[in-house]
Short mmCIF file of C-alpha atoms in Angstrom, two decimals:
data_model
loop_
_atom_site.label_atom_id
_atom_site.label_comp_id
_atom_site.label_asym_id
_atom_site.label_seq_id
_atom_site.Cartn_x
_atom_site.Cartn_y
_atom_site.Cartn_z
CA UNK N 180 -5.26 -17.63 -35.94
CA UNK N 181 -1.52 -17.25 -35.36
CA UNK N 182 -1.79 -14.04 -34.30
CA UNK N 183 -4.38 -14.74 -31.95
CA UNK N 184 -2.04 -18.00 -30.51
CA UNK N 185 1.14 -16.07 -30.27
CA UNK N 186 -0.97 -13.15 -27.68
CA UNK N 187 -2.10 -15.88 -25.90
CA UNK N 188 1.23 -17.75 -25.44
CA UNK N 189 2.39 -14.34 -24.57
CA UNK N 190 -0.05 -13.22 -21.78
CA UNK N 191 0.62 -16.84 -20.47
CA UNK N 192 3.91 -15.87 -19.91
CA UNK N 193 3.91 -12.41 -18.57
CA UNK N 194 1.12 -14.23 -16.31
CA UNK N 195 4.14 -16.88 -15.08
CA UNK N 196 6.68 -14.65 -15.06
CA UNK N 197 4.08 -12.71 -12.67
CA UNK N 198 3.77 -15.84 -10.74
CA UNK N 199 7.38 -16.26 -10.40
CA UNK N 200 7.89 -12.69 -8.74
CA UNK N 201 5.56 -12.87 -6.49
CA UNK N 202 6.70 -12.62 -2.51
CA UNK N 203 3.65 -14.16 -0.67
CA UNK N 204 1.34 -16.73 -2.17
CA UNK N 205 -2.69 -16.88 -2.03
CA UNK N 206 -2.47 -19.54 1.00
CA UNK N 207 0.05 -16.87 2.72
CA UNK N 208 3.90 -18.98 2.31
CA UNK N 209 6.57 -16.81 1.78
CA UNK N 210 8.00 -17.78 -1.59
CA UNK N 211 11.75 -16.70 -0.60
CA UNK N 212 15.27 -17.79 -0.25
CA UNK N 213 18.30 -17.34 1.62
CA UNK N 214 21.58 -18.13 -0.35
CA UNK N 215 25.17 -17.55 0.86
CA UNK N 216 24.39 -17.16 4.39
CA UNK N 217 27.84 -17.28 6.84
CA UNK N 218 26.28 -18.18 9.56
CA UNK N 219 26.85 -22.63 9.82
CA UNK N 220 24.20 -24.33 9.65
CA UNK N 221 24.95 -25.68 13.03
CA UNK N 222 23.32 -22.72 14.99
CA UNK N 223 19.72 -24.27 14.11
CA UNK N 224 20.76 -27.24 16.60
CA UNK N 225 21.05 -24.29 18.92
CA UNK N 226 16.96 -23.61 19.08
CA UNK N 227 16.37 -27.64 18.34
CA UNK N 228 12.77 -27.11 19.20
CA UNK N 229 11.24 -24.43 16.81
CA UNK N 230 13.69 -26.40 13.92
CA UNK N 231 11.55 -29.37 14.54
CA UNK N 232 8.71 -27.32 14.61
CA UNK N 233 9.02 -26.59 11.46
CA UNK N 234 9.97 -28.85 9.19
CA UNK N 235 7.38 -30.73 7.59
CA UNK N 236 5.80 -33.49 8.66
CA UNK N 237 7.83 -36.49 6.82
CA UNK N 238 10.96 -35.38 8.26
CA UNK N 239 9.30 -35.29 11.75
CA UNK N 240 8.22 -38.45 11.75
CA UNK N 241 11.45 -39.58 10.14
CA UNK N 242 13.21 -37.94 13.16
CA UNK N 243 10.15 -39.92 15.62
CA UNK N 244 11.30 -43.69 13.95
CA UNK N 245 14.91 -43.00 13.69
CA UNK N 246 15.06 -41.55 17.26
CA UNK N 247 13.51 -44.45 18.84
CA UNK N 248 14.94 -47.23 16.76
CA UNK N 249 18.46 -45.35 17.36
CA UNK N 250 18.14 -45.76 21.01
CA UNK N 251 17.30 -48.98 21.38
CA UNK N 252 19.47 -50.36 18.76
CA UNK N 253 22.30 -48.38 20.36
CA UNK N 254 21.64 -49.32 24.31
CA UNK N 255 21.07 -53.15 22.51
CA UNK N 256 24.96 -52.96 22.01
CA UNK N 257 25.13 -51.77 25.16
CA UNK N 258 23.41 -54.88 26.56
CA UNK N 259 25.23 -57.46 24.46
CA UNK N 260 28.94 -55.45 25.43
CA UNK N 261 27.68 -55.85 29.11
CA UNK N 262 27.32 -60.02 28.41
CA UNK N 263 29.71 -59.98 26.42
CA UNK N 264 32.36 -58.55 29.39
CA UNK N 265 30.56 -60.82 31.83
CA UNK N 266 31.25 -63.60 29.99
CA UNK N 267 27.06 -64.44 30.15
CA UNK N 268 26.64 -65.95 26.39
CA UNK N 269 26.22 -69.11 25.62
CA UNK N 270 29.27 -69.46 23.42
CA UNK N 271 31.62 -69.10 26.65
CA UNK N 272 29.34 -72.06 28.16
CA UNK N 273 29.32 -70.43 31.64
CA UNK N 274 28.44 -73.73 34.42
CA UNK N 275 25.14 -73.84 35.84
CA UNK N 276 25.71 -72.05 39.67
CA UNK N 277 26.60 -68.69 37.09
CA UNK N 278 24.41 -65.60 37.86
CA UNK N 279 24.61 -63.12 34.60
CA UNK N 280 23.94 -59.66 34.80
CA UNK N 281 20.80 -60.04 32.50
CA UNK N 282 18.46 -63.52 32.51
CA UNK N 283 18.35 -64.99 29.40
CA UNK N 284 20.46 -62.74 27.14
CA UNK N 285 21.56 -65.02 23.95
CA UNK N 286 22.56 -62.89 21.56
CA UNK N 287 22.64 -59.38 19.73
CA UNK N 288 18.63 -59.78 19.32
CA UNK N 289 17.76 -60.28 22.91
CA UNK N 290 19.97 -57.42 23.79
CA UNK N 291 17.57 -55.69 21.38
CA UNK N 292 14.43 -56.99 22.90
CA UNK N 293 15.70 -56.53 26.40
CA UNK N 294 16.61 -53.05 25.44
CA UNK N 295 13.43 -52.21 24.03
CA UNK N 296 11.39 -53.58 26.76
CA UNK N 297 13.12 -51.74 29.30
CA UNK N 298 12.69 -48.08 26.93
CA UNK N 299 9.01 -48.89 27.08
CA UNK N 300 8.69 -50.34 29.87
CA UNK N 301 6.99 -53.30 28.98
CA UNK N 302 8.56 -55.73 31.12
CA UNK N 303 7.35 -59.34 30.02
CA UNK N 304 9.13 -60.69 32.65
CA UNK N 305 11.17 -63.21 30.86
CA UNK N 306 14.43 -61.15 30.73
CA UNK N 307 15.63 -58.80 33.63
CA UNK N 308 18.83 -57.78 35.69
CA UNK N 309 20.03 -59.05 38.28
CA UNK N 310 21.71 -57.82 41.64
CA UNK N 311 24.76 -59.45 40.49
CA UNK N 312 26.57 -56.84 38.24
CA UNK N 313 26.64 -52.94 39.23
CA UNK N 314 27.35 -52.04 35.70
CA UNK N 315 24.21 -53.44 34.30
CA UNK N 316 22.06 -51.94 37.14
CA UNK N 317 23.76 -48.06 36.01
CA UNK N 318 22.91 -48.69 32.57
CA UNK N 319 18.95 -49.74 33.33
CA UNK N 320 18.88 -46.37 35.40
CA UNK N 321 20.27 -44.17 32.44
CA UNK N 322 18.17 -46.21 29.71
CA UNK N 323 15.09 -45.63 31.82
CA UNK N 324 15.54 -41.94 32.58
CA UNK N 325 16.86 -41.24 28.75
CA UNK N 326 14.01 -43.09 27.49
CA UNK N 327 11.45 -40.69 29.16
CA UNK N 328 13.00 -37.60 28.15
CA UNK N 329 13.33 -38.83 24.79
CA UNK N 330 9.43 -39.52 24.67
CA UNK N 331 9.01 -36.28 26.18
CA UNK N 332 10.59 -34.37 23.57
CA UNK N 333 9.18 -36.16 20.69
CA UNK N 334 5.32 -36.63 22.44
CA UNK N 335 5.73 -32.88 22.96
CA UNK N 336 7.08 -31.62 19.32
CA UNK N 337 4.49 -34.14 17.65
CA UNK N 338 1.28 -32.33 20.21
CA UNK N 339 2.81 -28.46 19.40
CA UNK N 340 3.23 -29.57 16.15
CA UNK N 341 -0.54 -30.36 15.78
CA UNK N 342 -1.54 -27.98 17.78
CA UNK N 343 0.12 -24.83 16.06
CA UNK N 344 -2.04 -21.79 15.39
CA UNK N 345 -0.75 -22.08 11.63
CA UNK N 346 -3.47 -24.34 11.33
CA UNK N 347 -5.71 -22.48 12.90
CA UNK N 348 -4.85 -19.99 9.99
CA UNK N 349 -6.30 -22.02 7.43
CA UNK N 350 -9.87 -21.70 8.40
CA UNK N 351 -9.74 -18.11 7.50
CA UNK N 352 -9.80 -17.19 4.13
CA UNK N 353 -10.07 -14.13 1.79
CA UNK N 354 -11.68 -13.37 -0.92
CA UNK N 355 -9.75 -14.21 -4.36
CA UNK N 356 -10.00 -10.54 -5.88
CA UNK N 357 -9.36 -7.07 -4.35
CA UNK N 358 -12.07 -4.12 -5.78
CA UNK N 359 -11.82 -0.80 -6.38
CA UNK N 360 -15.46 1.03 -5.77
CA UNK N 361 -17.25 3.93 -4.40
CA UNK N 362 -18.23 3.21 -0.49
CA UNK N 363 -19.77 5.91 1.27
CA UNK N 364 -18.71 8.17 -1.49
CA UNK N 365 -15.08 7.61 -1.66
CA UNK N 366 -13.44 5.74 -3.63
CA UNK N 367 -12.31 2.54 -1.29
CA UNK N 368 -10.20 -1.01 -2.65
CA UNK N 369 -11.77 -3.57 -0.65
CA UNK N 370 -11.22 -7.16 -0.02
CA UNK N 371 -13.78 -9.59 2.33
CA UNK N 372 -12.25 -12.25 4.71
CA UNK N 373 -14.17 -14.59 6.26
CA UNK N 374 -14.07 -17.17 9.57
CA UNK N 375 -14.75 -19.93 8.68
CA UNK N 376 -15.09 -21.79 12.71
CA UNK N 377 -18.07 -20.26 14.98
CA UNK N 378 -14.84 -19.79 17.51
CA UNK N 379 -13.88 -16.07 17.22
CA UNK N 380 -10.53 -14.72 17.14
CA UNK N 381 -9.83 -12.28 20.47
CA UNK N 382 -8.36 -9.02 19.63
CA UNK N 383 -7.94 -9.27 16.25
CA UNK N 384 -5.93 -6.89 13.72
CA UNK N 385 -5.84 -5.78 9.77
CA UNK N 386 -3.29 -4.46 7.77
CA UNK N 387 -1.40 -4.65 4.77
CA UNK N 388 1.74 -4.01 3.15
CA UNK N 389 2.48 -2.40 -0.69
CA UNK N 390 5.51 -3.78 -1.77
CA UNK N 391 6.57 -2.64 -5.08
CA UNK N 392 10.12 -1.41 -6.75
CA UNK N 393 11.25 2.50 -6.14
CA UNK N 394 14.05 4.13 -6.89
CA UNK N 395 15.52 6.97 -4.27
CA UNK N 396 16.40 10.73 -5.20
CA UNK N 397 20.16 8.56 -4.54
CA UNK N 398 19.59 6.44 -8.14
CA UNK N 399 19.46 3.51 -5.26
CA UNK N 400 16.80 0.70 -6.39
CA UNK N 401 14.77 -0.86 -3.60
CA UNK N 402 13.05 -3.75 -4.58
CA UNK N 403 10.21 -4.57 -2.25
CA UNK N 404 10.18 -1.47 -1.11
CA UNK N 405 7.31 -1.24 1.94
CA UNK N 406 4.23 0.84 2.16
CA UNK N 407 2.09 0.58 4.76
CA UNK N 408 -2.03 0.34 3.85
CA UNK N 409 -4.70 0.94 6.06
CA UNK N 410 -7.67 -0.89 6.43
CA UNK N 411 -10.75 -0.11 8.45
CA UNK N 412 -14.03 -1.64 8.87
CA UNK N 413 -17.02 0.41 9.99
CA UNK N 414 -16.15 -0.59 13.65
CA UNK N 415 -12.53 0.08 13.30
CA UNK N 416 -9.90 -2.26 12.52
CA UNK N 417 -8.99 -3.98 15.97
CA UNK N 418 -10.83 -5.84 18.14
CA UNK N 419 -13.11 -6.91 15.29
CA UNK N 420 -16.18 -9.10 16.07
CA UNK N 421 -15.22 -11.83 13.42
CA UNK N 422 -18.26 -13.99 13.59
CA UNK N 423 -19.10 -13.21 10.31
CA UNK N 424 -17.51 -12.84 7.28
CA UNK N 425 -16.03 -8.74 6.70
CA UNK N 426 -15.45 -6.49 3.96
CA UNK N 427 -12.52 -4.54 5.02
CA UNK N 428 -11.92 -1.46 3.38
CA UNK N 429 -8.60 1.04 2.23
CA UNK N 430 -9.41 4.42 1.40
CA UNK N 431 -8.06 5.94 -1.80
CA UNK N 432 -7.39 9.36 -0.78
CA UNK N 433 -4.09 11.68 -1.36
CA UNK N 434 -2.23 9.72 1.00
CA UNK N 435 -2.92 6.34 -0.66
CA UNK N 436 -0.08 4.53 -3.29
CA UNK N 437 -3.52 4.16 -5.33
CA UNK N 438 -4.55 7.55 -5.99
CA UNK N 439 -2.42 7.95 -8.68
CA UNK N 440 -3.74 5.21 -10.27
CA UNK N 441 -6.42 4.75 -13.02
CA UNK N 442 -9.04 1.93 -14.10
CA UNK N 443 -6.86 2.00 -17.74
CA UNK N 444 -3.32 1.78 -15.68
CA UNK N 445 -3.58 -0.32 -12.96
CA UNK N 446 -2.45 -3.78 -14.98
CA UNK N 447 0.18 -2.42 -16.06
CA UNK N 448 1.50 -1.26 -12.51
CA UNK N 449 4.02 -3.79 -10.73
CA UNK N 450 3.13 -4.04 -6.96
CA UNK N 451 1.82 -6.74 -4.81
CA UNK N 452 -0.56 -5.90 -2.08
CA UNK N 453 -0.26 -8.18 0.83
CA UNK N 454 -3.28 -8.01 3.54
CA UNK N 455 -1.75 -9.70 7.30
CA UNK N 456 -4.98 -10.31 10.18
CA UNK N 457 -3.77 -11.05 13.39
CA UNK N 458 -5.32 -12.17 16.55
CA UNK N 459 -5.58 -14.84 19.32
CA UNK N 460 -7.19 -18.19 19.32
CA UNK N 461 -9.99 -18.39 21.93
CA UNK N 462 -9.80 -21.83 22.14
CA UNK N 463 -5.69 -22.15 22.85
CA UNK N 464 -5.30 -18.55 23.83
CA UNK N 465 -2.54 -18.70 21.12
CA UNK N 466 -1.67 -15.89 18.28
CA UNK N 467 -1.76 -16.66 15.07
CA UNK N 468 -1.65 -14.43 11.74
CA UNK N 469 -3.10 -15.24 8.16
CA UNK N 470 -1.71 -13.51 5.04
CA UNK N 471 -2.91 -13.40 1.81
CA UNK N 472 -1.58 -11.49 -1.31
CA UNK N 473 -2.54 -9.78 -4.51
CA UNK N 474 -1.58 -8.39 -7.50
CA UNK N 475 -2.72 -6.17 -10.34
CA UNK N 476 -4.13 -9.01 -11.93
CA UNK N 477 -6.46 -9.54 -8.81
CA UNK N 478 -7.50 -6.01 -8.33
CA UNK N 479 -10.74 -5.12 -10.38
CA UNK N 480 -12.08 -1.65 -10.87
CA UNK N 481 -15.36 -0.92 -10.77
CA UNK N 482 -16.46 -3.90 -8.99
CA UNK N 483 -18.28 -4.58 -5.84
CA UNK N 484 -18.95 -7.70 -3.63
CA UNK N 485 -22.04 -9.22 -3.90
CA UNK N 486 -24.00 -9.79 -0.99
CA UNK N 487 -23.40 -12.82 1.58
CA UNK N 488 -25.52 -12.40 4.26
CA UNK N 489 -29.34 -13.20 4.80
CA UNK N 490 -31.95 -13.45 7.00
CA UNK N 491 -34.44 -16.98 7.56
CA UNK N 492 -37.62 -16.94 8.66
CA UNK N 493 -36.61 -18.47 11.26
CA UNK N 494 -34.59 -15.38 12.35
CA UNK N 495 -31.16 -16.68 11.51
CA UNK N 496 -28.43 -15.06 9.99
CA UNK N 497 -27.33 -17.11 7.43
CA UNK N 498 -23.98 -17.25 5.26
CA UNK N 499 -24.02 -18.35 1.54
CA UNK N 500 -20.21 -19.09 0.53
CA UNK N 501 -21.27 -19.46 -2.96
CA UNK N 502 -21.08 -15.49 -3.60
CA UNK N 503 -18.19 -15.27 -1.29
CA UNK N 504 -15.56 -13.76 -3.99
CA UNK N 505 -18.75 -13.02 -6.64
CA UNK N 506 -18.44 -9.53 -7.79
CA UNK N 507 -20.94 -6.92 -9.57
CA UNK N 508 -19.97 -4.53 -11.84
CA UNK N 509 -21.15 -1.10 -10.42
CA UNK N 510 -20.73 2.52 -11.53
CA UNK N 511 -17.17 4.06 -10.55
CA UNK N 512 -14.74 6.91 -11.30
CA UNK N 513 -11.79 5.40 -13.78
CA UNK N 514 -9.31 7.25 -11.19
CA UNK N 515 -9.34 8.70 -7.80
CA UNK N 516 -8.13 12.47 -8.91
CA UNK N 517 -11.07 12.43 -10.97
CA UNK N 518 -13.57 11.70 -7.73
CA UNK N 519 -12.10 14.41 -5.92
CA UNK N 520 -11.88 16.89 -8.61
CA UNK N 521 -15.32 16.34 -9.21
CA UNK N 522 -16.07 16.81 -5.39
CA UNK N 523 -14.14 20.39 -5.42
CA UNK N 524 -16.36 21.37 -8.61
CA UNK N 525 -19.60 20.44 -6.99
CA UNK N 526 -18.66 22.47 -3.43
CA UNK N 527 -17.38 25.31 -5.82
CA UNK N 528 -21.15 25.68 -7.53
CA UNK N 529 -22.84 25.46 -4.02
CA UNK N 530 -20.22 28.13 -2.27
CA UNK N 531 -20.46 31.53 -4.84
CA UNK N 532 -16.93 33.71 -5.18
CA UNK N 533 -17.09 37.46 -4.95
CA UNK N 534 -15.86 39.38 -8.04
CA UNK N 535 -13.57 42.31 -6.20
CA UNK N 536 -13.17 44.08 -9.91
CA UNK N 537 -17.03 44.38 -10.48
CA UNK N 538 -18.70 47.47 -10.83
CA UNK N 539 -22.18 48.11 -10.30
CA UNK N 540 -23.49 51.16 -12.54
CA UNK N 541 -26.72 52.70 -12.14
CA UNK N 542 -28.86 53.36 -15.32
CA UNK N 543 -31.25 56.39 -15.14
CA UNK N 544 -34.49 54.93 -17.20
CA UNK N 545 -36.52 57.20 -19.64
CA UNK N 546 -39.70 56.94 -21.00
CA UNK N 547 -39.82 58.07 -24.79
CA UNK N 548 -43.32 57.46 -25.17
CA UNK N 549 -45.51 60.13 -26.73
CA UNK N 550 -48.93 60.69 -26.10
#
């Protein structure tokens, strides 16, 4: 029983520690950070707009309040300082024939209403400026015209925000495992994807990317070292017609970081396979790109997908989700030299060599029967 407790304590931490390494998570974020960069800080305020962009939605909208409030808190000031200089308060009891620069501007708070009404341009009608100070009549022109490019900027980073293809990106989705099988007798690693909107994505793209940990002929260590994967569909792999879901396909041949590799020695191999699909929203014309990731773990020899697609009798195609990452267990080679070896052997038997050293003798025959 302890025994038993301590292996699985153990492969729950070789799973973490997996976890921990790994570059690009199932939903496609980078797990990856920057540390002692030179560069200040302050050249993000440079490119303003894709640093809003980007951060996360509680800091935008903390940016939204506190860029409003800001404003009008800060041209309130501006308000009461303008009374204030004009002498239009109540505390310096101006006489009755005295025109202020704002009607009915009492205090710190009506500078604050009067500001925010003229941001927004509410206008109740109950304070406004008058033709009396020039000052007051400059400020309303800057408030107004500051106003609308600050609701332009924020309007317009809250609307790209929303509209980003990164969440477009969401409603595709892979299939949880990778599998190793035989497909049109080689021996292929194959993933499915799936859309999961009837909106198709225009000129889209596969890939994928091998990163693992080499070592050069130098004694230099590389870690994530990149190697490029190919996958295909039967149509090729751009300008896919993703309207249903695909099984996209890499094949294992001599060229392939997997031939090497064998159904008894792939857990124990540390790489992480990262698949990237690219194309352009019909709907926005805009590109986006999903990425998904796997490791040994996630890769399963000998396994197939299970079917997805059906037929009604009503003559629709029809897509059940529910097998979507279900796999069958199917005959397959434990490695990829062994496939092709056994290939060679089989065109060997059907070709026939000629033996150069063999000699053909010709025996006389005798008959040594007696009558």
């Amino acid at each position: 029983m302890f025994s038993f407790l301590r292996q699985r304590f153990t492969s729950h931490l070789q799973e973490r520690s997996r976890r921990r390494a790994r570059l690009v998570s199932k939903d496609g974020r980078c797990n990856i950070e920057f540390g002692n960069v030179e560069q200040s800080r302050f050249v993000f305020l440079i490119d303003i707009w894709t640093t809003i962009l980007d951060l996360r939605w509680r800091y935008k909208m903390a940016i939204f309040i506190s860029a409003f409030l800001g404003s009008w808190f800060l041209f309130g000031l501006l308000w009461y300082v303008v009374a204030y200089i004009h002498k239009d308060l109540p505390e310096f009891n101006p006489s009755r024939n005295h025109t202020p620069c704002v009607e009915n501007i009492n205090g710190l708070t009506s500078a604050f209403l009067f500001s925010l009404e003229t941001q927004v341009t509410i206008g109740y009608g109950f304070r406004c400026v008058t033709e009396q100070c020039a000052t007051a009549i400059f400020l309303l022109i800057f408030q107004s015209i500051l106003g609308v490019v600050i609701n332009s900027f924020m309007c317009g980073a809250i609307l790209a925000k929303i509209s980003r293809s990164k969440n477009r990106a969401k409603t595709i989705t892979f299939s949880k495992n990778a599998v190793i099988s035989k497909r049109g007798g080689k021996l292929c690693l194959l993933i499915r994807v799936a859309n999961l909107r009837k909106s198709l994505l225009i000129g889209s793209h596969i890939y994928g990317k091998l990163l693992k940990t080499t070592i050069t002929p130098e004694g230099e260590t590389i870690i994530l070292d990149q190697v490029n994967i190919e996958f295909v569909v039967d149509a090729g792999n751009e300008n896919l017609f993703f309207i249903s879901p695909l099984t996209i396909y890499h094949i294992i041949d001599k060229n392939s970081p997997f031939f090497h590799m064998a159904a008894e020695t792939i857990l124990q191999q540390d790489f992480e396979l990262v698949v990237f699909l690219d194309g352009t929203v019909e709907a926005t014309s805009a590109t986006c790109q999903v990425r998904t990731s796997y490791i040994p773990e996630e890769v399963l020899w000998g396994y197939r997908f299970a079917p997805i697609v059906s037929k009604t009798k009503e003559g629709k195609y029809r897509v059940d989700f529910q097998n979507f990452s279900k796999t069958v267990a199917v005959e397959t080679p434990h490695c990829a030299f062994c496939l092709y070896n056994e290939k060679e052997a089989k065109v060997k038997e059907k070709k026939g060599y000629d033996n150069p050293g063999f000699v053909l003798s010709e025996v006389s025959e005798t008959s040594d029967t007696k009558m």
